[in-house]
Amino acid sequence: MIGLKVLIALPVVLTRFGWTKLLQSLRDWEVFWLASTQALFFVLSLLFLALSLSMIDVPVAIVIAETWPIPAAIAMRVIMSDQLKRLTFSELIWGTIAFVGVILVLDLPGDIDQISRGTWTGAALALASAATMGLSAALKARAVRRMKSTYQIGP
């Protein structure tokens, strides 16, 4: 997976930054560890999503999995705490409204006992997909920050 990412980005990297910076960044163990872990969480996210799609309705699984920015924000708060600002009150209100909207879209039955075990498992797998995608995004942001500060590569 890491090799595929490098091959996709290689023409842009080589034309803009040259071989020297690319080779220096590939020898950095922190960048390698962050990229490897990020790729692992990304693949796990896709695996969990595929498993959840086999257990619950596709729209429900996708709606649950698309909540990944919430775990990403939590993970980035831990991983990149020195760079991020605190959320304002209005941002918390909008986040709460979005979360309530996701719950309303799910359209759960009135009696919680009517939900089957497979549906709970599928929803848990979709949540696991969201959590691992959030961790993947946070680790990627950390790797980009490291490459920018050390090798002047990146946005």
GROMACS .gro file of N, CA, C and O in nm, residues 6 41 58 60 81 126-127 152:
model
   32
    6VAL      N    1   0.346   0.585  -0.299
    6VAL     CA    2   0.468   0.648  -0.347
    6VAL      C    3   0.470   0.654  -0.498
    6VAL      O    4   0.504   0.756  -0.558
   41PHE      N    5  -0.386   0.136   0.906
   41PHE     CA    6  -0.519   0.179   0.951
   41PHE      C    7  -0.613   0.204   0.833
   41PHE      O    8  -0.733   0.177   0.842
   58VAL      N    9  -2.649  -0.094   0.293
   58VAL     CA   10  -2.538  -0.014   0.244
   58VAL      C   11  -2.549   0.132   0.287
   58VAL      O   12  -2.451   0.189   0.337
   60VAL      N   13  -2.690   0.268   0.544
   60VAL     CA   14  -2.667   0.280   0.688
   60VAL      C   15  -2.519   0.263   0.719
   60VAL      O   16  -2.462   0.342   0.796
   81SER      N   17  -0.131   1.813   1.912
   81SER     CA   18  -0.189   1.908   2.006
   81SER      C   19  -0.123   2.045   2.003
   81SER      O   20  -0.186   2.146   2.031
  126ALA      N   21  -1.891  -0.080   1.114
  126ALA     CA   22  -1.890   0.050   1.047
  126ALA      C   23  -1.828   0.156   1.137
  126ALA      O   24  -1.754   0.244   1.089
  127LEU      N   25  -1.856   0.150   1.266
  127LEU     CA   26  -1.791   0.242   1.361
  127LEU      C   27  -1.641   0.218   1.368
  127LEU      O   28  -1.562   0.313   1.377
  152GLN      N   29   1.109   2.007   0.382
  152GLN     CA   30   1.041   2.107   0.299
  152GLN      C   31   0.967   2.040   0.182
  152GLN      O   32   0.964   2.091   0.071
   0.00000   0.00000   0.00000
